[in-house]
Coordinates of C-alpha atoms and ligand atoms in Angstrom, one line a residue:
M1 CA 75.3 83.8 111.1
K2 CA 76.7 80.0 111.7
G3 CA 78.9 79.7 114.8
Y4 CA 80.8 83.3 114.5
L5 CA 84.2 83.4 116.1
K6 CA 85.9 86.2 115.3
F7 CA 88.7 87.1 112.6
N8 CA 91.1 86.1 115.1
R9 CA 94.4 84.3 113.7
G10 CA 94.4 83.2 117.7
E11 CA 91.3 81.6 117.7
L12 CA 91.3 80.0 114.8
L13 CA 94.1 78.8 115.4
N14 CA 92.5 76.7 118.0
K15 CA 89.8 76.3 116.3
A16 CA 92.0 74.6 113.6
K17 CA 93.7 72.4 115.9
E18 CA 91.2 71.3 116.8
D19 CA 89.0 69.6 114.3
V20 CA 89.6 66.0 113.9
E21 CA 88.8 65.7 110.1
F22 CA 87.7 68.8 106.9
D23 CA 85.5 68.5 104.5
V24 CA 86.6 70.4 102.4
L25 CA 91.0 72.0 103.1
I26 CA 91.1 75.2 100.2
I27 CA 95.5 76.3 99.3
G28 CA 95.5 79.9 98.7
G29 CA 93.2 83.2 100.1
G30 CA 93.6 84.8 97.0
A31 CA 90.1 85.5 95.3
T32 CA 89.4 82.0 93.8
G33 CA 90.1 80.6 97.5
L34 CA 88.3 82.8 99.0
G35 CA 85.1 82.5 97.1
I36 CA 85.5 78.3 97.4
A37 CA 85.5 79.3 100.6
I38 CA 82.7 81.2 101.3
D39 CA 80.6 78.3 98.8
S40 CA 82.1 75.8 100.9
A41 CA 80.9 76.9 104.1
T42 CA 77.5 77.6 103.6
R43 CA 76.3 74.1 102.1
G44 CA 77.7 73.5 105.3
Y45 CA 81.2 71.4 105.2
K46 CA 83.8 71.9 107.6
T47 CA 86.2 74.3 105.2
L48 CA 89.4 75.3 106.5
L49 CA 91.9 78.1 104.5
L50 CA 95.5 77.5 103.9
E51 CA 97.1 81.4 102.9
Q52 CA 100.8 80.8 103.3
L53 CA 101.2 84.7 103.6
D54 CA 98.2 87.1 103.9
F55 CA 95.0 87.1 101.8
A56 CA 95.3 88.7 98.1
K57 CA 98.7 89.1 98.5
G58 CA 99.4 87.1 94.8
T59 CA 97.4 87.9 92.1
S60 CA 94.2 89.0 93.5
S61 CA 95.7 92.4 94.7
R62 CA 97.6 93.2 91.8
S63 CA 94.5 93.7 89.2
T64 CA 92.3 96.4 87.3
K65 CA 90.3 96.6 89.7
L66 CA 86.9 95.9 87.4
V67 CA 84.7 94.3 88.1
H68 CA 83.4 93.4 84.1
G69 CA 81.9 90.8 81.7
G70 CA 85.4 91.9 79.9
V71 CA 84.3 94.3 77.3
R72 CA 88.2 93.1 74.9
Y73 CA 86.5 89.6 75.0
L74 CA 83.1 90.5 73.2
A75 CA 85.5 91.9 70.2
Q76 CA 86.9 88.4 70.4
A77 CA 83.3 87.0 70.2
N78 CA 83.5 85.1 73.5
I79 CA 79.4 84.9 74.4
S80 CA 79.2 83.1 77.0
L81 CA 82.6 84.2 79.0
V82 CA 81.1 87.6 78.5
R83 CA 77.9 87.0 79.9
E84 CA 78.4 85.0 82.5
A85 CA 80.8 87.6 84.1
L86 CA 78.2 90.7 83.5
K87 CA 75.6 88.0 85.8
E88 CA 78.3 88.1 88.0
R89 CA 79.3 91.5 88.0
G90 CA 75.0 92.3 88.8
L91 CA 75.3 90.1 91.5
L92 CA 78.9 91.3 93.1
E93 CA 77.4 95.2 93.1
K94 CA 74.2 94.0 94.6
N95 CA 76.0 91.7 97.6
A96 CA 79.2 94.0 98.5
P97 CA 77.8 97.6 97.3
H98 CA 79.3 99.4 99.8
L99 CA 82.6 98.7 97.8
V100 CA 81.6 98.4 94.4
Q101 CA 81.5 101.5 91.8
N102 CA 79.2 102.0 88.8
K103 CA 81.3 103.6 86.1
T104 CA 81.3 105.3 83.3
F105 CA 84.0 104.5 80.7
L106 CA 84.3 106.8 76.9
I107 CA 86.2 105.4 74.1
P108 CA 87.7 108.1 72.3
N109 CA 86.8 107.3 69.0
Y110 CA 89.1 109.8 66.2
T111 CA 87.9 108.2 62.6
W112 CA 83.9 108.3 61.3
W113 CA 83.8 104.2 61.9
E114 CA 84.9 104.3 65.4
G115 CA 81.5 106.2 67.0
P116 CA 79.0 103.1 65.0
Y117 CA 81.5 100.2 65.5
Y118 CA 81.7 100.7 69.0
T119 CA 77.7 102.0 69.5
L120 CA 76.8 98.1 68.8
G121 CA 79.6 96.1 70.4
L122 CA 78.1 98.1 73.6
K123 CA 74.6 97.3 72.6
T124 CA 75.1 93.4 73.0
Y125 CA 77.6 94.4 75.9
D126 CA 74.5 96.0 77.6
F127 CA 71.5 93.4 75.9
L128 CA 74.1 90.1 77.7
A129 CA 74.1 92.2 80.8
G130 CA 70.2 91.5 80.7
N131 CA 68.1 92.8 84.4
L132 CA 71.2 93.3 85.9
S133 CA 72.4 96.0 83.6
L134 CA 74.1 98.9 85.1
G135 CA 73.0 101.8 82.6
A136 CA 72.5 101.6 78.6
S137 CA 75.9 102.4 76.7
K138 CA 75.2 105.6 75.0
H139 CA 77.6 107.8 72.1
V140 CA 78.9 111.3 73.8
S141 CA 79.3 114.2 71.3
K142 CA 82.8 115.6 71.3
K143 CA 82.2 118.8 72.8
E144 CA 80.6 116.1 76.1
T145 CA 84.2 112.9 75.5
I146 CA 86.0 117.2 75.9
R147 CA 84.1 117.8 79.0
K148 CA 83.2 114.5 80.6
L149 CA 87.8 114.3 80.1
K150 CA 89.2 117.6 81.1
S151 CA 92.3 115.8 79.8
I152 CA 92.0 114.4 76.2
K153 CA 93.7 115.5 73.6
K154 CA 91.2 117.4 71.3
D155 CA 92.8 116.8 67.9
K156 CA 91.1 115.1 65.4
L157 CA 89.0 113.9 67.9
K158 CA 85.1 112.8 66.4
G159 CA 83.5 112.0 69.8
S160 CA 83.6 108.9 72.5
V161 CA 80.6 105.6 73.0
S162 CA 80.2 105.5 76.3
Y163 CA 79.4 102.4 79.1
Q164 CA 78.9 101.4 82.2
D165 CA 81.1 98.8 84.1
G166 CA 82.0 98.1 87.9
Q167 CA 84.6 99.2 89.4
F168 CA 85.8 97.4 93.6
D169 CA 88.3 97.4 96.0
D170 CA 90.1 94.2 94.7
S171 CA 92.6 94.0 98.6
R172 CA 89.4 94.9 100.9
L173 CA 87.0 92.8 99.4
A174 CA 89.0 90.3 99.5
V175 CA 89.1 90.6 102.9
N176 CA 85.5 91.3 103.5
M177 CA 85.0 87.6 102.8
A178 CA 88.0 85.9 104.6
Q179 CA 85.6 86.9 106.9
T180 CA 82.3 86.2 104.9
A181 CA 84.1 82.8 105.2
I182 CA 84.4 83.3 109.1
E183 CA 80.7 83.8 109.7
Q184 CA 79.0 81.6 107.9
G185 CA 81.5 78.6 109.9
A186 CA 84.8 78.8 107.8
T187 CA 88.3 78.4 108.9
L188 CA 91.1 81.4 108.2
L189 CA 94.4 81.2 108.5
N190 CA 97.0 82.9 107.0
Y191 CA 101.1 83.4 106.8
F192 CA 100.1 78.9 107.0
K193 CA 102.1 78.1 104.3
V194 CA 101.4 74.1 102.6
G195 CA 104.6 71.9 102.4
N196 CA 103.1 68.8 101.6
L197 CA 100.5 66.2 100.8
T198 CA 99.6 63.5 102.5
K199 CA 98.6 60.0 101.4
D200 CA 96.7 57.2 102.4
D201 CA 98.0 53.6 101.3
D202 CA 96.3 54.4 97.9
Q203 CA 97.7 57.4 96.6
K204 CA 95.5 59.4 97.9
V205 CA 95.4 62.7 98.9
K206 CA 93.5 63.2 102.6
G207 CA 95.5 66.6 104.1
V208 CA 98.2 68.2 104.1
E209 CA 101.7 69.6 106.2
A210 CA 101.4 72.7 106.6
T211 CA 104.1 75.0 108.4
D212 CA 102.4 78.4 110.8
M213 CA 105.3 81.2 109.0
E214 CA 105.3 83.9 112.6
T215 CA 106.4 80.9 115.1
Q216 CA 107.2 77.8 112.3
E217 CA 105.9 75.4 114.1
K218 CA 104.6 72.4 111.6
Y219 CA 101.4 70.8 111.6
S220 CA 99.2 68.4 109.6
F221 CA 95.9 68.8 108.9
K222 CA 93.4 66.1 108.0
S223 CA 90.8 66.6 105.3
K224 CA 88.7 64.6 103.1
V225 CA 89.0 67.2 100.4
V226 CA 93.0 69.2 99.3
I227 CA 92.1 72.1 96.9
N228 CA 94.7 74.0 94.8
A229 CA 93.6 77.3 94.3
T230 CA 96.9 79.6 94.6
G231 CA 97.4 80.9 91.1
V232 CA 99.9 80.9 89.7
F233 CA 101.5 78.3 91.9
T234 CA 99.2 76.5 90.8
D235 CA 102.4 73.6 89.6
D236 CA 104.1 73.7 91.7
I237 CA 101.1 72.6 94.7
L238 CA 100.9 70.0 91.5
Q239 CA 105.3 69.1 91.8
M240 CA 104.3 68.2 95.7
D241 CA 101.7 65.8 94.1
K242 CA 103.5 64.3 91.5
P243 CA 107.4 65.0 91.3
G244 CA 107.2 65.2 88.2
A245 CA 104.1 66.6 86.6
K246 CA 103.6 68.9 83.9
K247 CA 103.5 72.4 84.1
R248 CA 99.4 73.2 83.8
I249 CA 100.0 77.4 84.6
Q250 CA 101.5 79.5 81.6
P251 CA 102.0 83.4 83.7
S252 CA 101.1 86.7 82.5
Q253 CA 102.3 89.6 84.3
G254 CA 100.3 93.1 83.7
V255 CA 101.8 95.9 85.3
H256 CA 99.3 99.7 86.3
L257 CA 101.2 103.1 86.6
V258 CA 99.8 105.0 88.9
F259 CA 99.5 108.6 88.7
D260 CA 97.8 111.9 90.0
R261 CA 95.1 112.3 89.7
S262 CA 96.1 115.7 87.7
F263 CA 96.3 113.4 84.9
L264 CA 92.8 112.0 84.2
P265 CA 90.7 115.3 86.1
G266 CA 87.3 114.0 87.3
K267 CA 85.4 110.9 87.5
D268 CA 84.8 109.2 84.8
A269 CA 87.5 106.5 83.4
M270 CA 88.3 106.5 79.6
M271 CA 89.1 102.7 78.3
I272 CA 91.1 102.3 74.6
P273 CA 90.2 99.4 72.4
K274 CA 92.6 99.2 71.0
T275 CA 96.5 100.2 71.6
S276 CA 99.8 100.1 68.5
D277 CA 100.3 96.0 69.2
G278 CA 96.5 95.8 69.7
R279 CA 95.7 95.5 73.6
V280 CA 93.6 97.7 75.8
L281 CA 94.4 100.0 77.9
F282 CA 92.2 101.1 80.6
A283 CA 93.1 104.9 82.9
V284 CA 90.8 104.4 85.0
P285 CA 90.4 107.5 88.6
W286 CA 90.5 105.3 91.5
H287 CA 89.9 106.9 95.4
D288 CA 92.4 110.2 94.5
K289 CA 94.3 108.7 91.9
V290 CA 95.0 107.2 88.4
I291 CA 95.9 104.0 87.5
V292 CA 96.7 103.1 83.8
G293 CA 97.7 99.8 82.2
T294 CA 97.6 96.8 81.9
T295 CA 99.7 95.0 80.3
D296 CA 99.8 91.1 78.3
V297 CA 103.7 89.9 78.3
Q298 CA 104.1 86.3 78.9
V299 CA 106.4 85.7 81.7
D300 CA 108.0 82.3 82.9
N301 CA 108.9 82.7 86.1
H302 CA 106.5 83.1 89.1
D303 CA 106.8 85.0 92.3
V304 CA 104.7 86.3 95.1
E305 CA 106.5 90.7 94.2
P306 CA 106.7 90.1 90.1
L307 CA 108.5 92.8 88.8
A308 CA 107.2 95.3 85.7
K309 CA 110.3 94.7 83.1
E310 CA 110.9 98.4 81.0
E311 CA 109.2 98.0 78.0
E312 CA 105.8 97.6 79.9
V313 CA 106.6 100.7 81.9
D314 CA 107.5 102.9 78.2
F315 CA 104.6 101.5 76.7
I316 CA 102.0 102.9 79.3
L317 CA 104.2 106.1 79.9
E318 CA 103.4 106.4 76.4
T319 CA 100.3 105.0 75.1
F320 CA 98.3 107.0 77.4
N321 CA 100.3 110.0 76.3
R322 CA 99.2 109.2 73.3
F323 CA 95.7 110.1 74.7
I324 CA 96.1 112.8 76.9
K325 CA 97.0 117.1 77.1
K326 CA 99.5 116.8 79.9
K327 CA 102.2 115.0 79.5
V328 CA 103.3 111.9 81.7
S329 CA 106.4 110.7 82.5
R330 CA 108.6 108.6 84.6
D331 CA 108.7 111.7 87.7
D332 CA 105.3 111.1 87.5
V333 CA 104.3 107.5 89.1
K334 CA 103.3 107.3 91.9
S335 CA 103.2 103.4 92.0
I336 CA 103.9 100.7 90.0
Y337 CA 102.9 97.2 90.2
A338 CA 102.9 94.3 88.5
G339 CA 100.7 90.7 88.2
L340 CA 100.6 87.7 87.6
R341 CA 97.5 86.5 85.7
P342 CA 97.3 82.5 86.4
L343 CA 96.6 81.0 83.0
V344 CA 96.0 78.1 81.6
A345 CA 97.5 76.0 78.8
P346 CA 94.4 72.8 77.8
E347 CA 95.3 70.4 76.5
D348 CA 93.8 68.6 72.9
E349 CA 94.1 65.0 72.7
N350 CA 97.7 64.1 71.4
G351 CA 99.2 66.5 74.6
S352 CA 99.5 69.1 72.3
T353 CA 99.3 73.5 74.4
K354 CA 96.0 73.9 72.3
E355 CA 95.2 78.9 72.7
I356 CA 95.6 79.4 75.5
S357 CA 92.2 80.2 77.7
R358 CA 90.5 83.2 79.7
G359 CA 87.8 80.9 81.6
H360 CA 88.7 79.7 84.6
K361 CA 89.8 75.5 84.9
I362 CA 88.4 72.7 86.9
F363 CA 90.2 69.6 87.0
V364 CA 92.0 66.5 89.5
S365 CA 94.2 64.9 89.8
D366 CA 94.3 60.8 90.2
S367 CA 96.0 61.3 94.0
G368 CA 92.3 63.1 94.2
V369 CA 93.8 67.2 94.3
I370 CA 91.1 69.3 92.4
S371 CA 93.0 72.5 91.1
V372 CA 91.4 75.9 89.7
T373 CA 92.9 78.6 88.2
G374 CA 93.0 81.2 85.8
G375 CA 89.0 83.4 85.1
K376 CA 88.6 86.2 86.6
W377 CA 88.1 88.5 90.6
T378 CA 84.8 89.1 89.0
T379 CA 84.0 85.7 88.7
Y380 CA 84.9 84.1 91.7
R381 CA 81.3 83.4 93.0
K382 CA 80.8 81.3 90.2
I383 CA 84.1 79.9 89.7
A384 CA 82.9 78.4 93.5
E385 CA 80.0 77.6 93.0
D386 CA 81.4 75.5 90.2
S387 CA 84.6 74.0 91.9
V388 CA 82.1 72.5 94.6
D389 CA 80.2 70.9 92.9
K390 CA 82.6 69.2 90.6
L391 CA 83.4 67.6 94.2
I392 CA 79.6 66.6 94.8
S393 CA 79.8 65.6 91.1
I394 CA 82.8 62.9 91.2
G395 CA 80.7 62.0 95.1
K396 CA 83.8 63.7 97.0
L397 CA 81.5 65.1 99.0
P398 CA 77.0 64.7 99.7
N399 CA 75.5 66.2 98.1
K400 CA 73.9 70.6 98.7
K401 CA 72.3 73.4 97.3
C402 CA 75.0 76.7 96.8
A403 CA 73.5 79.1 98.3
T404 CA 76.1 82.6 97.9
Q405 CA 74.0 84.1 95.1
D406 CA 71.7 86.4 97.2
L407 CA 74.1 86.0 100.9
P408 CA 75.7 89.3 101.1
I409 CA 79.8 89.9 101.3
H410 CA 80.4 90.9 105.1
G411 CA 80.5 94.6 104.8
S412 CA 77.8 95.1 102.5
V413 CA 74.8 98.4 103.5
E414 CA 72.7 99.4 101.1
T415 CA 73.9 103.5 100.5
H416 CA 77.2 104.7 101.2
N417 CA 78.7 108.5 100.2
V418 CA 82.1 107.4 98.6
D419 CA 83.0 111.8 99.5
D420 CA 83.9 110.0 103.1
H421 CA 87.1 108.7 103.3
L422 CA 85.8 105.7 105.5
Y423 CA 83.8 104.3 102.9
V424 CA 84.5 101.6 102.6
Y425 CA 84.0 100.1 105.7
G426 CA 80.4 99.8 105.1
S427 CA 78.1 98.8 108.1
D428 CA 81.4 98.5 109.8
K429 CA 81.7 102.2 109.2
P430 CA 80.4 103.0 112.9
K431 CA 82.2 100.7 114.7
L432 CA 85.2 102.7 113.8
Q433 CA 84.1 106.1 114.5
E434 CA 82.5 105.2 118.4
L435 CA 86.5 103.4 118.1
I436 CA 87.2 106.9 117.6
D437 CA 84.5 108.7 120.3
K438 CA 86.4 106.8 122.5
D439 CA 90.0 108.0 121.6
P440 CA 89.9 111.3 119.7
D441 CA 93.6 110.7 119.2
L442 CA 92.9 107.8 117.0
G443 CA 90.9 110.1 114.4
E444 CA 94.0 112.0 113.3
K445 CA 95.7 111.5 110.3
I446 CA 98.8 108.8 110.0
H447 CA 100.4 111.0 106.9
P448 CA 99.8 115.1 106.8
K449 CA 99.5 114.7 103.3
L450 CA 96.4 111.2 102.8
D451 CA 93.1 111.1 104.8
Y452 CA 94.1 107.8 106.2
L453 CA 93.7 107.3 110.5
K454 CA 95.3 106.0 113.2
V455 CA 91.5 104.8 114.1
E456 CA 92.3 102.0 110.6
V457 CA 95.6 100.7 111.9
L458 CA 94.7 99.8 114.5
W459 CA 90.8 98.0 113.2
A460 CA 93.1 95.8 110.6
A461 CA 95.0 95.0 113.4
R462 CA 91.9 94.5 115.7
N463 CA 89.4 93.3 113.4
E464 CA 91.2 92.1 109.5
M465 CA 93.0 90.0 111.0
A466 CA 96.6 93.0 109.7
R467 CA 99.2 91.0 110.7
T468 CA 102.3 93.0 109.8
V469 CA 103.2 97.1 108.1
E470 CA 102.6 95.9 105.2
D471 CA 98.8 94.2 105.5
V472 CA 97.8 97.3 106.9
L473 CA 99.9 99.6 103.7
A474 CA 98.9 97.3 100.9
R475 CA 96.1 95.4 101.8
R476 CA 93.5 97.0 104.8
V477 CA 94.0 100.6 103.6
R478 CA 96.1 100.8 99.8
V479 CA 98.3 104.1 99.6
L480 CA 100.8 101.1 98.4
F481 CA 99.9 101.2 95.3
L482 CA 98.7 104.3 96.0
D483 CA 101.7 106.7 97.3
A484 CA 104.6 104.0 97.2
K485 CA 106.9 107.7 99.0
S486 CA 104.1 108.3 101.4
S487 CA 103.2 105.4 102.4
I488 CA 106.9 104.7 103.1
E489 CA 106.5 108.0 106.0
M490 CA 103.7 105.9 107.6
A491 CA 105.8 103.2 107.9
P492 CA 107.2 104.1 111.7
E493 CA 103.5 105.3 113.4
V494 CA 101.9 102.2 111.6
A495 CA 104.1 99.6 113.8
K496 CA 103.8 101.7 116.5
I497 CA 99.7 101.3 116.9
M498 CA 99.9 97.8 115.4
A499 CA 102.6 96.8 118.8
K500 CA 100.1 98.2 120.8
E501 CA 97.3 96.4 119.7
L502 CA 99.4 92.8 118.6
N503 CA 101.9 93.6 122.1
K504 CA 105.1 93.5 120.4
D505 CA 108.8 95.0 121.0
D506 CA 110.2 97.1 120.0
E507 CA 112.8 95.3 117.6
W508 CA 109.9 94.0 116.1
Q509 CA 108.6 97.4 115.5
K510 CA 111.6 98.1 113.7
Q511 CA 112.5 95.4 112.0
Q512 CA 108.7 95.8 110.5
I513 CA 110.0 99.3 109.5
A514 CA 112.8 98.0 107.9
E515 CA 111.2 95.3 105.8
F516 CA 108.3 97.5 104.4
T517 CA 110.5 100.2 103.6
A518 CA 112.7 97.3 101.3
L519 CA 109.2 96.3 99.5
A520 CA 107.9 99.0 99.7
K521 CA 110.8 100.5 96.9
G522 CA 110.4 98.0 94.5
Y523 CA 107.0 100.3 94.3
L524 CA 108.7 103.4 92.7
I525 CA 110.3 103.5 89.7
D526 CA 113.9 104.2 89.2
N527 CA 114.1 107.5 86.9
Ligands
LIG601 C1 97.6 93.0 86.0 C2 95.9 91.8 85.8 C3 95.0 93.3 86.0 C4 93.8 92.1 86.6 N1 92.2 92.7 86.6 C5 91.2 92.3 86.5 C6 90.3 92.8 86.6 O1 90.0 94.1 86.2 N2 88.7 92.6 87.4 C7 89.2 91.0 87.3 O2 87.6 90.6 87.4 N3 89.7 90.3 87.1 C8 90.8 90.8 87.1 N4 92.5 90.1 86.7 C9 91.6 88.6 86.9 C10 92.2 88.7 88.2 O3 93.3 88.9 89.5 C11 92.6 87.0 88.8 O4 91.9 86.3 88.5 C12 92.5 86.3 90.5 O5 93.2 87.7 91.5 C13 93.2 84.9 90.9 O6 93.5 84.8 92.4 P1 93.5 83.3 92.4 O7 93.4 83.3 93.8 O8 93.1 82.1 91.1 O9 94.7 84.2 92.6 P2 95.8 84.3 93.6 O10 95.2 85.8 93.9 O11 97.4 84.6 93.5 O12 96.0 83.6 95.0 C14 96.9 82.7 95.3 C15 97.3 82.4 96.6 O13 97.8 81.3 96.4 C16 99.0 81.8 98.5 N5 99.6 80.3 98.2 C17 100.3 80.3 96.8 N6 101.0 78.5 97.7 C18 101.2 79.0 98.8 C19 101.0 77.7 99.8 N7 102.6 76.7 99.2 N8 100.3 77.3 100.5 C20 99.6 78.8 100.9 N9 99.6 79.1 99.9 C21 99.3 79.1 98.5 C22 99.1 82.1 97.7 O14 100.3 83.3 98.1 C23 98.4 83.3 96.6 O15 97.9 84.6 97.6 C24 93.7 90.7 87.0 C25 95.3 89.9 86.5 C26 95.4 91.0 86.8 C27 97.0 90.0 86.8

């Protein structure tokens, strides 16, 4: 651990102000930017990351929560993409075991040929994982399938094929990655929006102008390299770089619905490999609920709070209902969330758009800005390694080797019990327990129906750079994504605990509650 500063915004801002020039400045604090910050800092480059809102506020908190090779890319014979992701899946399970779980997925079969067909495909998946396999796939009898997926429709069911993949908590991993980057010597700031790029006389980028969104104060930071890791906002930064630049990103929206676990009891997940329109749909137990999704619809605009389309909701309800006995309806939706995939439309020699790529892309603009986009959460480490290697190969940074393959992520702990509510804190868990021992009130629940404790709010504000009620309820604990109505009921108590810790007044509390309530209503479904 190098020069460890606390994960404290005030201290980190002071450090950022002191540094005359950084080696690497990253715009965007999602999976891509955070991964690059870790990679860059561990190689010893002086690194600054600026995130306009909260870490993982964008796409990186809105995933299906799978650490996977991508079974569907196998069906498209995209072997290298799957092999790379399976390797990264294994590394992530090793380096962040407190947040990644090995999960069994069952593909139900309704015709005689589906069993052998999927068994064969999944044997290839196992083979590609090599010694980082999470367990062998196998054929499962009808009786056993019904025992494992208690809510599945039995009519015409022949059996299923099971395979193993990873599941994780995306925004908690993002927070732990931010902590890891800081422990490695990087400086990271949330609520810092980049508004412009600064250039030298040769029109080469030499830094950024950014605004502290809490105080509206303006800052200018110098850096040898500027990386654009802004996901679906990539084109906005490219416009700052060169007004009128051609659009590179084609956002694709994915929606998830969250239901009570009674709709899919048990530990195992269900994978529907071919929906009526040829997509893949997952129903995955996550924390105490089940997530069902996702859709994949091209959209023309991008927003930090994308909204689900009616047809996406209907599609998920209709598809899930075809497979389960107990019918779900709009009334059963506990939360609905949408996320945008930053897909890249590469160009052929004639400048026309070819088929959209699912892999990551790194491109360098004339001014020297490096944009990194596409790919998956699962492959964030490899995306970061490739990005920094690219900077070295074009002579922007001195050659130093990547050192993240065996780097534990903050919180990493060998064994944990997922039935213990505080397991997500990993190696930090005893510190939360110490706080409760000193002040037993912190061990009280915030909401009588849910397991979240007051200490988690204090911990998030003190040690995880949570600045708003939304940061706590959406991304430090995941209530907004799991049960939007209850999250609204929790907001006043969360605001109270945060106000005490962050030294804020009653007016701040009132405003926070109002802002969070307005936002959380977007996660409730209209009936
Ligand atoms: C519906 C859906 C499901 C998915 N499921 C999975 C899955 O199960 N497993 C998996 O491996 N992958 C999954 N993915 C893919 C994965 O989530 C993304 O590849 C990944 O999160 C992209 O991260 P990112 O950092 O590139 O983008 P983002 O997370 O969007 O981060 C970009 C950040 O840049 C910030 N920013 C923008 N402009 C500025 C500015 N001017 N100044 C400062 N900051 C700025 C934004 O606020 C944002 O936080 C899924 C994607 C979607 C859409």
